[in-house]
């Protein structure tokens, strides 16, 4: 039986942060919460979605808000259980399995803390295969699953239940409420049946994060060897080696938006590199040419340790290596690109899949909502 | 048995708009909705709060938002019933009586429409004895009654349930949600027992509004006679006769704030007059001297028809008469003034009761939470 325990939790935290592409929150706080809960209540069972009963209630839970705020506005630890329990009570049905909404430092960790505490399994997968900044940016949304009823809880004890007419309204209402409670909140949303989870979720994300994290954290491997395997085994593409020379950030509407600029080092000497982000990295440009965009993954790693750096952790002087990785095929459909493509984020660009990732992608297509590319 | 029917509904609309002190929304739309519902389902029974069972569920319902927006963002007619029904379902208890949260054009009318449709009575009273711009500005709040759980509904079909840690958080969360749905919403809140209603509500507001409206609308009475009776029978105080020469408004945070300036006519020739408002009229100044402030009532009437003019209806050139009227004694307590006194609205002023209204007030003190002055 697969499980998340104190031993593999650090792998998951690192791998999920890589998949979080700069967003999904700082892994540190989330990992501490998950560690404490697992130490007290025991490991969390990792469930294959095919083992979830068709009519069982599956609930994804997450932290919502700007990562920069999440770092300082620490959860009190009870919010997510309150959120999940409120949703259970509202639906008059017990939750059979929790789910992570996205891969990301904090959002892969917090559901584990609650799962441990509530004695519930977590499904191996998520709804993005990465992290995205808005609530409707999920494979569940593409499959026609409603995000509401949802419950939003803050650390003070305020609870808000939203039942919106569509998932864009859910995002809007939850975002303004999150801003009103201070910029970060805990949410339980997209309540769905096991049947829907099977057809609509992105499968295997947690296993993938565990493998990525194990590779990145392996003490016995050199950076060069890790780099080789990242590219060979995980379809990653090295985009740039350089030094951060400027980070510009602005927050205020519930997101942190900004730009990070780098100058090249080593083989990339005399080149410049820029990443634009909205919680997550959205766009990578080398010498002014776009080399990767959402929905493909863009991850910034520390050059020496290969530890992923979230957008709120970026700062002047860091030596970084930037990787891209193909997104889940669900995002390369027309509807997927309308929902999370460069155009949605305001860039007048046509999405071009990462070079050489077409065949790689189709091999990785496993779930029914996949549309291929 | 007292009731609101098609005959006395126009009196109530006019009287409540007077008590609304410029706020509480335009009476026109609300009156049309109430008229249509009463025509279809019959009159609404006006209930004395003492006849409500002690453990019966009482629910006030209202429209929330900026009056200028309410005029254009017309309810679809089902929101309030959805709000009340949702609250019933949440509390697993049937509503025995509806209540108006405030006296005001729209907020005295809409609950009648729902009451007619749901076959429920409305209690003769409200929670302000006038209108105020924020949700915690109620006699219920002063009596320690929680505003939540509350339900907020918009005309599109979005439903938000709020369970806040206190009534100021309720105001904040409901306000941001109201802004997010377009600036106006329908709310059901302060669910309470008949026992609490008896001790905490402002009694007789609807009867008072009916009497005021009957007087103001009386065809057989001259303006001079109406003026005399307003002062003699209702404790009103004439503040100014003049012409509106400027109205300045700004909205955006869920309120409409502004200033109306007048120059005197007749006896008030050569004098100037200014009113500051936030949805409701807050402050009246004659030649720069403060002559009335919240929580006392300040109402602007058309000089010829004596019809009350709401703040969103004010415009250049109107000939107006401004009256003040003493507030319910509950607002003259220390806690009352902390909640709705001039200081709360940002004016560095000590509240001074309207001249000669002390004795008048104590005579009108009827309910238990009254603290006198």
XYZ file of C-alpha atoms in Angstrom:
746
model
C 0.000 0.000 0.000
C 1.315 3.385 -0.962
C 1.341 5.924 1.787
C 2.729 9.286 2.728
C 4.784 9.045 5.883
C 7.468 11.053 7.624
C 10.091 9.463 5.387
C 8.753 10.366 1.946
C 6.989 13.588 2.950
C 10.075 15.758 2.224
C 10.306 14.210 -1.269
C 6.674 15.082 -1.895
C 7.150 18.628 -0.651
C 10.079 19.232 -2.990
C 8.570 17.475 -6.000
C 5.233 19.215 -5.606
C 6.978 22.564 -5.326
C 8.725 21.806 -8.622
C 5.360 20.985 -10.209
C 3.920 24.094 -8.549
C 5.934 26.149 -11.075
C 6.627 28.873 -8.565
C 3.134 28.900 -7.050
C 1.123 26.768 -4.671
C 2.685 28.402 -1.668
C 5.780 27.935 0.393
C 6.337 24.265 1.256
C 7.817 24.968 4.668
C 4.702 25.776 6.668
C 2.626 23.129 4.934
C 5.289 20.496 5.514
C 5.494 21.310 9.213
C 1.726 20.954 9.526
C 1.679 17.652 7.629
C 4.646 16.345 9.629
C 3.037 17.181 12.937
C -0.235 15.529 11.924
C 1.425 12.393 10.526
C 3.641 12.090 13.605
C 0.542 12.205 15.781
C -2.048 10.293 13.762
C 0.068 8.091 11.499
C 0.738 7.919 7.754
C -1.809 8.942 5.124
C -2.974 6.293 2.710
C -2.443 7.192 -0.935
C -5.444 5.898 -2.824
C -5.769 5.065 -6.491
C -8.824 6.845 -7.827
C -10.068 3.572 -9.315
C -10.453 2.262 -5.768
C -12.832 5.079 -4.790
C -16.485 3.942 -4.773
C -18.424 5.453 -7.686
C -20.875 7.219 -5.386
C -18.340 8.137 -2.682
C -17.820 11.809 -1.917
C -14.426 13.182 -2.919
C -13.407 16.664 -1.737
C -10.344 18.639 -2.774
C -9.094 21.117 -0.197
C -6.561 23.875 -0.524
C -5.216 27.192 0.642
C -6.308 30.134 -1.492
C -4.624 33.493 -1.840
C -1.330 35.162 -2.552
C 1.693 33.004 -1.639
C 3.524 36.007 -0.189
C 0.691 36.412 2.291
C 0.428 32.682 3.025
C 3.973 32.768 4.361
C 3.060 35.253 7.065
C -0.612 34.465 7.673
C -0.111 31.018 9.081
C -3.134 28.721 9.365
C -4.241 27.856 12.895
C -4.444 24.206 11.863
C -8.157 23.680 12.255
C -9.466 25.600 9.246
C -9.258 22.807 6.727
C -10.990 20.322 8.955
C -13.723 22.889 9.574
C -13.993 23.477 5.821
C -14.203 19.768 4.997
C -16.612 19.033 7.851
C -18.878 21.933 6.885
C -19.054 20.653 3.340
C -19.812 17.143 4.608
C -22.602 18.514 6.767
C -23.985 20.632 3.957
C -24.077 17.665 1.589
C -25.228 15.273 4.301
C -22.664 12.756 3.095
C -19.344 11.577 4.508
C -16.143 12.285 2.591
C -14.485 9.029 1.498
C -11.322 10.596 0.206
C -9.602 13.950 0.143
C -7.815 15.239 -2.902
C -5.209 17.885 -3.562
C -6.470 20.579 -5.907
C -3.016 21.321 -7.273
C 0.610 20.337 -6.976
C 2.385 22.957 -4.941
C 4.384 23.426 -1.801
C 1.590 24.222 0.556
C -1.361 22.773 -1.329
C 0.144 19.315 -1.545
C 0.882 19.354 2.154
C -2.113 20.787 3.968
C -4.610 18.182 2.722
C -2.258 15.539 4.140
C -2.406 17.148 7.552
C -6.202 17.051 7.490
C -6.265 13.559 6.013
C -4.060 12.309 8.848
C -6.219 14.014 11.426
C -9.528 12.850 9.937
C -8.237 9.354 9.135
C -9.039 9.791 5.444
C -7.016 8.697 2.406
C -5.775 11.095 -0.260
C -6.185 10.258 -3.937
C -3.042 10.017 -6.035
C -3.684 12.909 -8.385
C -4.917 16.454 -8.463
C -6.951 18.696 -10.750
C -4.107 20.489 -12.519
C -0.960 18.341 -12.678
C 0.776 21.563 -11.620
C -0.416 24.746 -9.876
C -2.595 27.495 -11.345
C -3.749 30.743 -9.763
C -7.536 30.544 -10.215
C -10.237 28.165 -9.004
C -11.743 27.398 -12.395
C -8.354 26.324 -13.776
C -8.940 22.637 -13.135
C -9.477 19.507 -15.164
C -12.669 19.194 -13.109
C -13.942 22.479 -14.562
C -13.116 21.303 -18.085
C -15.128 18.155 -17.374
C -18.163 20.205 -16.351
C -17.929 19.658 -12.595
C -19.159 22.543 -10.428
C -16.755 24.079 -7.914
C -19.628 24.777 -5.541
C -21.009 24.342 -3.001
C -17.693 25.351 -1.524
C -16.681 26.373 1.976
C -14.111 29.060 2.747
C -12.648 29.415 6.226
C -10.174 31.868 7.703
C -7.853 31.539 10.678
C -10.051 33.808 12.790
C -13.073 31.524 12.516
C -15.103 33.176 9.762
C -16.841 30.667 7.502
C -18.343 31.470 4.112
C -20.300 29.014 1.986
C -20.573 29.837 -1.702
C -23.041 28.370 -4.168
C -22.327 30.089 -7.449
C -23.952 29.926 -10.854
C -20.690 28.901 -12.510
C -17.028 28.335 -11.725
C -15.936 31.800 -12.838
C -18.350 33.322 -10.325
C -17.017 30.937 -7.720
C -13.517 32.226 -8.386
C -14.693 35.827 -8.200
C -16.684 35.436 -4.981
C -14.064 33.315 -3.250
C -11.289 35.688 -4.333
C -12.976 38.820 -2.969
C -13.784 36.998 0.260
C -10.179 35.804 0.524
C -8.971 39.369 0.058
C -11.485 40.546 2.683
C -10.245 38.065 5.299
C -6.667 39.212 4.803
C -5.409 37.665 1.575
C -5.357 33.949 2.358
C -8.008 31.396 3.246
C -8.638 27.669 3.422
C -11.154 26.211 0.987
C -12.959 22.921 0.360
C -14.603 22.842 -3.054
C -15.491 20.804 -6.136
C -17.310 18.168 -4.079
C -17.708 15.257 -6.496
C -18.516 11.587 -6.750
C -15.844 8.951 -7.197
C -17.297 8.475 -10.671
C -16.570 12.083 -11.574
C -13.136 11.975 -9.986
C -12.259 8.979 -12.168
C -13.229 10.686 -15.367
C -12.029 14.203 -14.569
C -8.979 14.313 -12.342
C -5.341 14.421 -13.371
C -3.996 11.073 -12.240
C -0.728 10.154 -10.572
C 0.377 13.680 -9.642
C 1.446 12.698 -6.144
C 3.496 9.717 -7.348
C 5.079 11.975 -9.925
C 5.889 14.584 -7.275
C 7.365 11.896 -5.009
C 9.630 10.669 -7.820
C 10.708 14.175 -8.774
C 11.406 15.064 -5.169
C 13.376 11.884 -4.548
C 15.561 12.657 -7.553
C 16.103 16.312 -6.632
C 16.912 15.470 -3.007
C 19.186 12.476 -3.718
C 22.416 13.118 -1.801
C 24.399 10.573 -3.758
C 23.726 12.145 -7.177
C 25.630 15.046 -8.692
C 23.812 18.092 -10.033
C 24.830 17.031 -13.551
C 23.333 13.571 -13.026
C 20.117 15.004 -11.602
C 19.903 17.347 -14.559
C 20.370 14.451 -16.970
C 17.650 12.404 -15.310
C 15.254 15.326 -15.051
C 15.466 15.617 -18.812
C 15.561 11.899 -19.620
C 13.028 10.560 -17.110
C 10.712 13.483 -16.524
C 10.625 15.194 -19.896
C 12.088 18.391 -18.445
C 13.839 20.879 -20.673
C 16.602 23.111 -19.364
C 15.827 26.685 -20.356
C 18.476 28.795 -18.664
C 21.332 29.024 -16.187
C 21.789 32.411 -14.624
C 21.663 34.918 -11.828
C 18.594 36.825 -10.669
C 19.250 40.537 -11.165
C 15.796 41.953 -10.533
C 12.464 40.883 -9.039
C 9.443 43.105 -9.313
C 6.276 42.157 -7.452
C 2.867 43.689 -6.920
C -0.064 42.285 -4.959
C -3.467 43.585 -4.004
C -6.247 41.837 -5.889
C -5.628 38.466 -4.271
C -2.674 37.581 -6.464
C 0.993 38.396 -6.563
C 2.065 39.394 -10.046
C 5.572 40.223 -11.123
C 8.621 39.742 -13.255
C 12.002 38.168 -12.508
C 15.009 39.069 -14.661
C 18.191 37.030 -14.920
C 21.542 37.331 -16.673
C 23.240 34.200 -17.952
C 26.074 32.246 -16.386
C 28.262 29.492 -17.928
C 26.909 28.441 -21.335
C 24.274 31.126 -21.057
C 26.743 33.973 -20.522
C 25.770 37.107 -22.470
C 22.137 36.059 -22.609
C 19.234 37.470 -20.604
C 16.168 35.712 -19.325
C 12.863 36.916 -17.966
C 9.920 35.186 -16.317
C 6.505 36.751 -15.756
C 4.313 35.326 -13.020
C 0.876 35.529 -11.410
C 1.401 33.402 -8.302
C 2.755 30.812 -10.786
C 5.339 31.338 -13.527
C 3.451 32.124 -16.725
C 5.942 33.021 -19.405
C 9.671 32.536 -19.967
C 11.639 34.664 -22.399
C 15.219 34.175 -23.496
C 16.742 37.275 -25.073
C 13.203 38.569 -25.592
C 12.008 35.417 -27.360
C 9.250 33.391 -25.702
C 10.606 29.905 -24.971
C 7.857 28.528 -22.727
C 4.358 29.592 -21.631
C 1.458 28.369 -19.574
C 0.049 25.774 -19.445
C 3.505 24.153 -19.735
C 5.426 24.176 -16.474
C 8.229 26.656 -15.808
C 10.206 25.961 -12.644
C 13.066 27.903 -11.122
C 15.606 25.818 -9.173
C 18.574 26.774 -7.067
C 21.570 26.041 -9.284
C 23.581 24.222 -6.631
C 20.966 22.400 -4.586
C 18.338 22.016 -7.324
C 15.716 22.941 -4.756
C 12.707 24.646 -6.399
C 12.192 28.331 -5.598
C 8.631 29.650 -5.351
C 7.823 33.074 -6.777
C 7.641 34.625 -3.312
C 11.104 33.233 -2.552
C 12.834 34.784 -5.568
C 15.374 37.465 -4.767
C 18.325 39.326 -6.153
C 21.541 37.396 -6.506
C 20.158 33.866 -6.562
C 21.941 31.505 -8.952
C 19.199 29.576 -10.685
C 18.500 26.956 -13.312
C 15.171 27.212 -15.066
C 13.384 24.138 -16.395
C 10.260 23.703 -18.430
C 8.132 20.560 -18.426
C 5.158 19.619 -20.586
C 1.748 20.118 -18.991
C -0.887 17.436 -18.689
C -2.475 16.890 -22.121
C -5.869 18.058 -20.826
C -4.550 21.635 -20.961
C -3.557 21.418 -24.605
C -7.148 21.046 -25.786
C -8.943 24.098 -27.163
C -11.018 24.407 -24.006
C -7.937 23.851 -21.856
C -6.046 26.625 -23.601
C -9.035 28.958 -23.361
C -9.002 28.357 -19.616
C -5.279 28.569 -18.857
C -3.462 29.473 -22.079
C -1.333 32.619 -22.467
C -4.339 34.516 -23.838
C -6.326 34.068 -20.614
C -3.512 35.768 -18.694
C -3.473 38.697 -21.091
C -0.630 37.714 -23.400
C -1.249 38.079 -27.097
C 0.529 34.824 -27.913
C -0.428 31.552 -29.506
C 0.513 28.631 -27.307
C 3.309 26.541 -28.749
C 3.974 23.212 -26.971
C 7.504 22.738 -25.694
C 9.738 21.353 -28.442
C 9.792 17.593 -28.655
C 7.059 17.052 -26.093
C 4.296 15.916 -28.417
C 5.042 12.190 -28.428
C 6.068 12.319 -24.815
C 2.665 13.775 -24.053
C 0.534 11.265 -25.855
C 2.341 8.468 -24.037
C 1.360 10.095 -20.764
C -2.308 10.418 -21.640
C -4.203 8.253 -19.211
C -7.524 9.759 -18.225
C -10.732 10.094 -20.092
C -11.055 13.866 -20.326
C -7.716 14.109 -22.107
C -8.125 15.638 -25.515
C -4.569 15.123 -26.753
C -2.851 17.917 -28.592
C -56.205 42.892 12.724
C -53.667 45.245 11.253
C -52.515 44.468 7.781
C -50.675 45.927 4.843
C -52.864 45.949 1.778
C -52.996 47.737 -1.542
C -54.708 50.694 0.126
C -52.203 51.565 2.839
C -49.082 50.333 1.003
C -48.427 53.784 -0.583
C -48.620 55.398 2.875
C -46.082 52.925 4.180
C -43.764 53.518 1.221
C -43.777 57.279 1.757
C -43.544 57.157 5.541
C -40.733 54.604 5.488
C -38.835 56.689 2.977
C -39.120 59.649 5.351
C -37.766 57.478 8.181
C -35.124 56.174 5.781
C -33.457 59.610 6.036
C -32.360 59.530 2.423
C -31.298 55.879 2.432
C -32.963 52.497 2.318
C -33.327 52.634 -1.424
C -35.796 54.026 -3.867
C -39.375 53.176 -2.858
C -40.622 52.832 -6.418
C -39.243 49.422 -7.343
C -39.922 47.970 -3.912
C -43.480 49.264 -3.946
C -44.155 47.732 -7.350
C -42.877 44.378 -6.110
C -44.935 44.530 -2.918
C -48.028 45.654 -4.854
C -47.745 42.819 -7.330
C -47.305 40.241 -4.570
C -50.169 41.592 -2.439
C -52.453 41.773 -5.474
C -51.710 38.138 -6.191
C -51.439 36.572 -2.730
C -53.450 38.959 -0.551
C -52.622 41.401 2.263
C -49.748 40.884 4.693
C -50.612 40.520 8.350
C -48.847 43.032 10.584
C -47.947 41.207 13.768
C -47.251 42.621 17.181
C -43.943 41.208 18.377
C -45.604 40.161 21.647
C -47.715 37.725 19.642
C -44.659 35.922 18.254
C -43.984 32.613 20.077
C -40.865 32.873 22.263
C -39.086 30.084 20.402
C -40.394 31.004 16.938
C -37.834 31.901 14.277
C -37.872 35.547 13.204
C -35.847 36.603 10.161
C -35.223 40.128 8.908
C -34.607 40.426 5.190
C -33.328 43.346 3.178
C -31.588 44.640 0.111
C -27.939 45.520 0.669
C -25.785 47.887 -1.344
C -25.633 51.351 -2.766
C -29.092 52.872 -3.429
C -27.912 54.353 -6.750
C -27.151 50.836 -7.923
C -30.379 49.368 -6.521
C -32.338 51.626 -8.815
C -30.803 50.090 -11.921
C -30.024 46.565 -10.752
C -33.582 45.445 -10.271
C -34.226 42.256 -8.283
C -35.640 39.339 -10.251
C -38.213 38.842 -7.494
C -37.130 35.437 -6.277
C -33.939 36.342 -4.428
C -35.491 37.139 -1.086
C -37.536 33.993 -0.983
C -34.391 32.023 -1.840
C -32.507 33.855 0.917
C -35.209 33.229 3.521
C -35.717 29.607 2.462
C -31.982 28.921 2.529
C -31.750 30.275 6.047
C -34.741 28.169 7.091
C -33.104 25.092 5.646
C -29.777 25.872 7.259
C -31.383 26.317 10.670
C -33.787 23.416 10.140
C -36.596 25.552 11.498
C -39.538 27.306 9.833
C -39.730 31.104 9.896
C -42.792 32.260 11.854
C -42.457 35.919 10.991
C -40.431 38.152 8.737
C -39.128 41.495 9.872
C -37.870 44.607 8.153
C -34.281 45.398 9.061
C -34.748 49.130 8.572
C -37.270 51.748 7.595
C -36.582 52.788 4.046
C -38.140 52.934 0.637
C -37.043 49.607 -0.651
C -36.293 47.807 2.588
C -39.750 48.355 3.986
C -41.314 47.070 0.789
C -39.395 43.997 -0.333
C -40.029 41.962 2.840
C -43.743 42.557 2.256
C -43.506 41.076 -1.213
C -41.880 37.930 0.199
C -44.238 37.816 3.171
C -47.224 37.896 0.809
C -45.716 35.194 -1.354
C -44.701 32.949 1.545
C -47.895 33.600 3.510
C -45.926 34.930 6.475
C -46.707 37.892 8.735
C -44.366 40.857 9.202
C -43.625 42.197 12.657
C -44.517 45.819 13.358
C -41.043 47.169 13.974
C -37.518 47.019 12.635
C -33.987 47.045 14.002
C -33.171 50.728 13.510
C -36.307 52.897 13.637
C -34.758 54.549 10.566
C -32.184 53.421 7.988
C -28.437 53.012 8.491
C -25.768 52.015 5.996
C -24.091 49.065 7.752
C -25.258 45.646 8.934
C -24.077 45.952 12.524
C -26.010 49.210 12.993
C -29.024 47.538 14.561
C -30.683 47.407 17.943
C -30.212 43.636 17.582
C -26.440 44.098 17.497
C -26.584 46.306 20.586
C -28.541 43.547 22.311
C -25.827 40.995 21.510
C -27.648 39.132 18.746
C -25.458 37.678 15.993
C -26.114 38.737 12.401
C -25.052 35.316 11.155
C -25.670 32.771 9.850
C -26.810 34.986 7.027
C -27.609 34.276 3.393
C -26.791 36.647 0.543
C -28.340 36.157 -2.897
C -27.913 38.028 -6.145
C -30.238 38.365 -9.123
C -28.100 36.005 -11.187
C -28.574 33.114 -8.765
C -25.343 33.224 -6.752
C -25.878 32.339 -3.093
C -23.377 33.022 -0.317
C -23.817 31.906 3.283
C -21.760 33.759 5.873
C -21.032 32.627 9.415
C -18.803 35.309 10.877
C -17.050 35.658 14.211
C -18.793 38.967 14.926
C -21.166 41.462 13.326
C -18.405 43.756 12.062
C -16.909 40.829 10.147
C -20.380 40.036 8.842
C -20.642 43.578 7.507
C -17.197 43.356 5.936
C -17.734 39.966 4.285
C -21.251 40.757 3.092
C -20.148 44.159 1.790
C -17.269 42.802 -0.312
C -19.522 40.065 -1.644
C -22.204 42.623 -2.492
C -19.638 44.697 -4.349
C -18.443 41.559 -6.159
C -21.932 40.668 -7.383
C -22.404 44.144 -8.792
C -23.141 46.448 -5.892
C -26.522 45.241 -4.644
C -27.753 41.984 -3.135
C -30.608 40.498 -1.159
C -29.871 39.331 2.360
C -31.576 37.369 5.152
C -29.754 37.743 8.450
C -29.998 38.100 12.226
C -32.062 34.927 12.578
C -33.473 35.146 16.103
C -36.061 33.755 18.438
C -39.288 35.572 19.217
C -37.855 36.046 22.708
C -34.879 37.952 21.321
C -37.051 39.947 18.950
C -39.174 41.085 21.904
C -36.251 42.347 23.878
C -34.138 43.734 21.053
C -36.176 45.142 18.183
C -37.357 48.704 17.694
C -41.127 48.472 18.047
C -43.886 50.102 16.085
C -41.778 51.357 13.170
C -44.259 50.216 10.544
C -47.231 51.827 12.297
C -45.193 54.998 12.628
C -44.298 54.922 8.945
C -47.947 54.341 8.019
C -49.018 57.377 10.071
C -46.286 59.576 8.666
C -47.083 58.508 5.140
C -50.802 59.074 5.585
C -50.125 62.599 6.795
C -47.642 63.439 4.027
C -49.926 62.038 1.318
C -53.191 63.577 2.606
C -54.739 65.416 -0.342
C -57.070 67.467 1.801
C -54.312 69.033 3.925
C -52.243 72.066 2.989
C -48.467 71.978 3.130
C -48.607 74.350 6.092
C -50.980 72.054 7.962
C -48.840 68.991 7.213
C -45.814 70.897 8.426
C -47.594 71.840 11.633
C -48.647 68.269 12.316
C -45.244 66.831 11.438
C -43.824 69.012 14.176
C -46.666 68.634 16.675
C -47.501 64.941 16.262
C -44.246 63.401 15.121
C -41.633 65.456 16.942
C -40.144 66.669 13.663
C -38.097 69.844 13.552
C -37.943 71.978 10.420
C -34.289 72.696 9.646
C -34.299 74.504 6.317
C -36.213 75.656 3.267
C -34.132 76.020 0.149
C -32.966 75.035 -3.285
C -30.395 72.369 -4.102
C -27.442 74.042 -5.817
C -24.942 71.191 -5.839
C -24.856 67.428 -5.323
C -21.568 65.587 -5.202
C -21.587 61.790 -5.090
C -18.960 59.059 -5.115
C -19.492 55.311 -4.932
C -17.227 52.306 -5.186
C -16.802 50.560 -1.839
C -20.416 49.462 -1.632
C -21.716 52.815 -0.456
C -22.651 56.095 -2.059
C -21.121 59.009 -0.187
C -21.615 62.642 -0.973
C -22.652 66.145 -0.109
C -25.710 68.184 -1.055
C -25.588 71.972 -0.862
C -28.618 74.282 -0.707
C -29.263 77.995 -0.643
C -32.184 79.338 1.366
C -35.601 80.400 0.149
C -38.330 82.344 1.994
C -37.464 82.724 5.682
C -34.136 81.043 5.025
C -33.069 83.487 2.298
C -29.389 84.417 2.566
C -28.582 81.249 4.474
C -26.784 78.132 3.186
C -27.308 74.558 4.132
C -25.298 71.399 3.589
C -25.975 67.708 4.177
C -23.346 64.985 4.124
C -24.479 61.426 3.452
C -23.310 57.810 3.263
C -26.374 56.151 1.712
C -28.279 57.934 4.533
C -28.059 61.590 5.531
C -25.479 61.860 8.293
C -24.935 65.494 9.089
C -26.831 68.766 8.501
C -25.110 72.139 8.658
C -26.742 75.540 8.534
C -24.321 78.334 7.689
C -21.497 75.989 8.655
C -22.983 75.154 12.059
C -23.986 71.569 12.741
C -27.719 71.487 13.455
C -28.401 67.731 13.346
C -26.331 64.520 13.135
C -26.740 60.782 13.141
C -28.306 58.955 14.842
C -31.094 61.569 14.709
C -33.034 61.495 11.472
C -32.453 64.045 8.711
C -34.995 63.910 5.884
C -35.172 65.942 2.714
C -38.702 66.562 1.349
C -39.939 68.146 -1.814
C -41.134 71.592 -0.742
C -44.427 71.466 -2.608
C -45.473 67.820 -2.367
C -43.680 66.972 0.904
C -42.623 63.705 -0.706
C -39.309 62.453 0.766
C -36.305 62.482 -1.558
C -33.703 59.731 -1.192
C -30.028 60.595 -1.535
C -29.830 59.022 -4.985
C -32.790 61.177 -6.080
C -31.247 64.506 -5.086
C -30.442 66.835 -7.949
C -29.744 70.430 -8.825
C -32.635 72.807 -8.682
C -34.947 70.858 -6.369
C -36.886 73.013 -3.903
C -36.669 71.179 -0.617
C -37.638 71.335 3.029
C -35.342 69.532 5.449
C -36.658 68.037 8.664
C -34.926 66.392 11.579
C -36.559 63.888 13.894
C -35.295 62.311 17.107
C -33.905 58.794 16.776
C -35.040 55.832 18.818
C -33.624 56.144 22.344
C -31.595 52.958 21.895
C -29.162 54.947 19.732
C -28.567 57.585 22.382
C -26.872 55.133 24.731
C -23.067 55.081 24.889
C -22.969 51.823 22.963
C -25.512 53.124 20.482
C -23.476 56.241 19.789
C -20.284 54.185 19.456
C -22.064 52.160 16.797
C -23.806 54.903 14.801
C -22.769 58.261 16.267
C -20.995 60.951 14.228
C -17.612 59.622 15.377
C -18.188 56.225 13.739
C -18.693 57.974 10.399
C -15.470 59.908 10.786
C -16.775 63.216 12.129
C -14.943 64.694 15.075
C -18.156 65.796 16.743
C -19.899 65.070 19.994
C -23.479 64.036 19.433
C -25.966 66.605 20.662
C -29.616 65.453 20.722
C -32.015 67.600 18.736
C -33.207 70.544 20.840
C -36.281 69.806 22.896
C -36.392 66.114 22.069
C -35.312 64.736 25.434
C -38.731 64.545 27.066
C -40.305 63.614 23.783
C -37.890 60.715 23.626
C -38.498 59.265 27.030
C -42.200 59.222 26.268
C -41.482 57.126 23.204
C -39.313 54.609 25.015
C -41.092 51.313 24.848
C -38.716 48.419 24.517
C -36.437 46.825 26.994
C -33.056 47.514 25.436
C -33.700 51.250 25.528
C -31.074 53.018 27.552
C -32.635 56.485 27.503
C -30.403 59.479 27.117
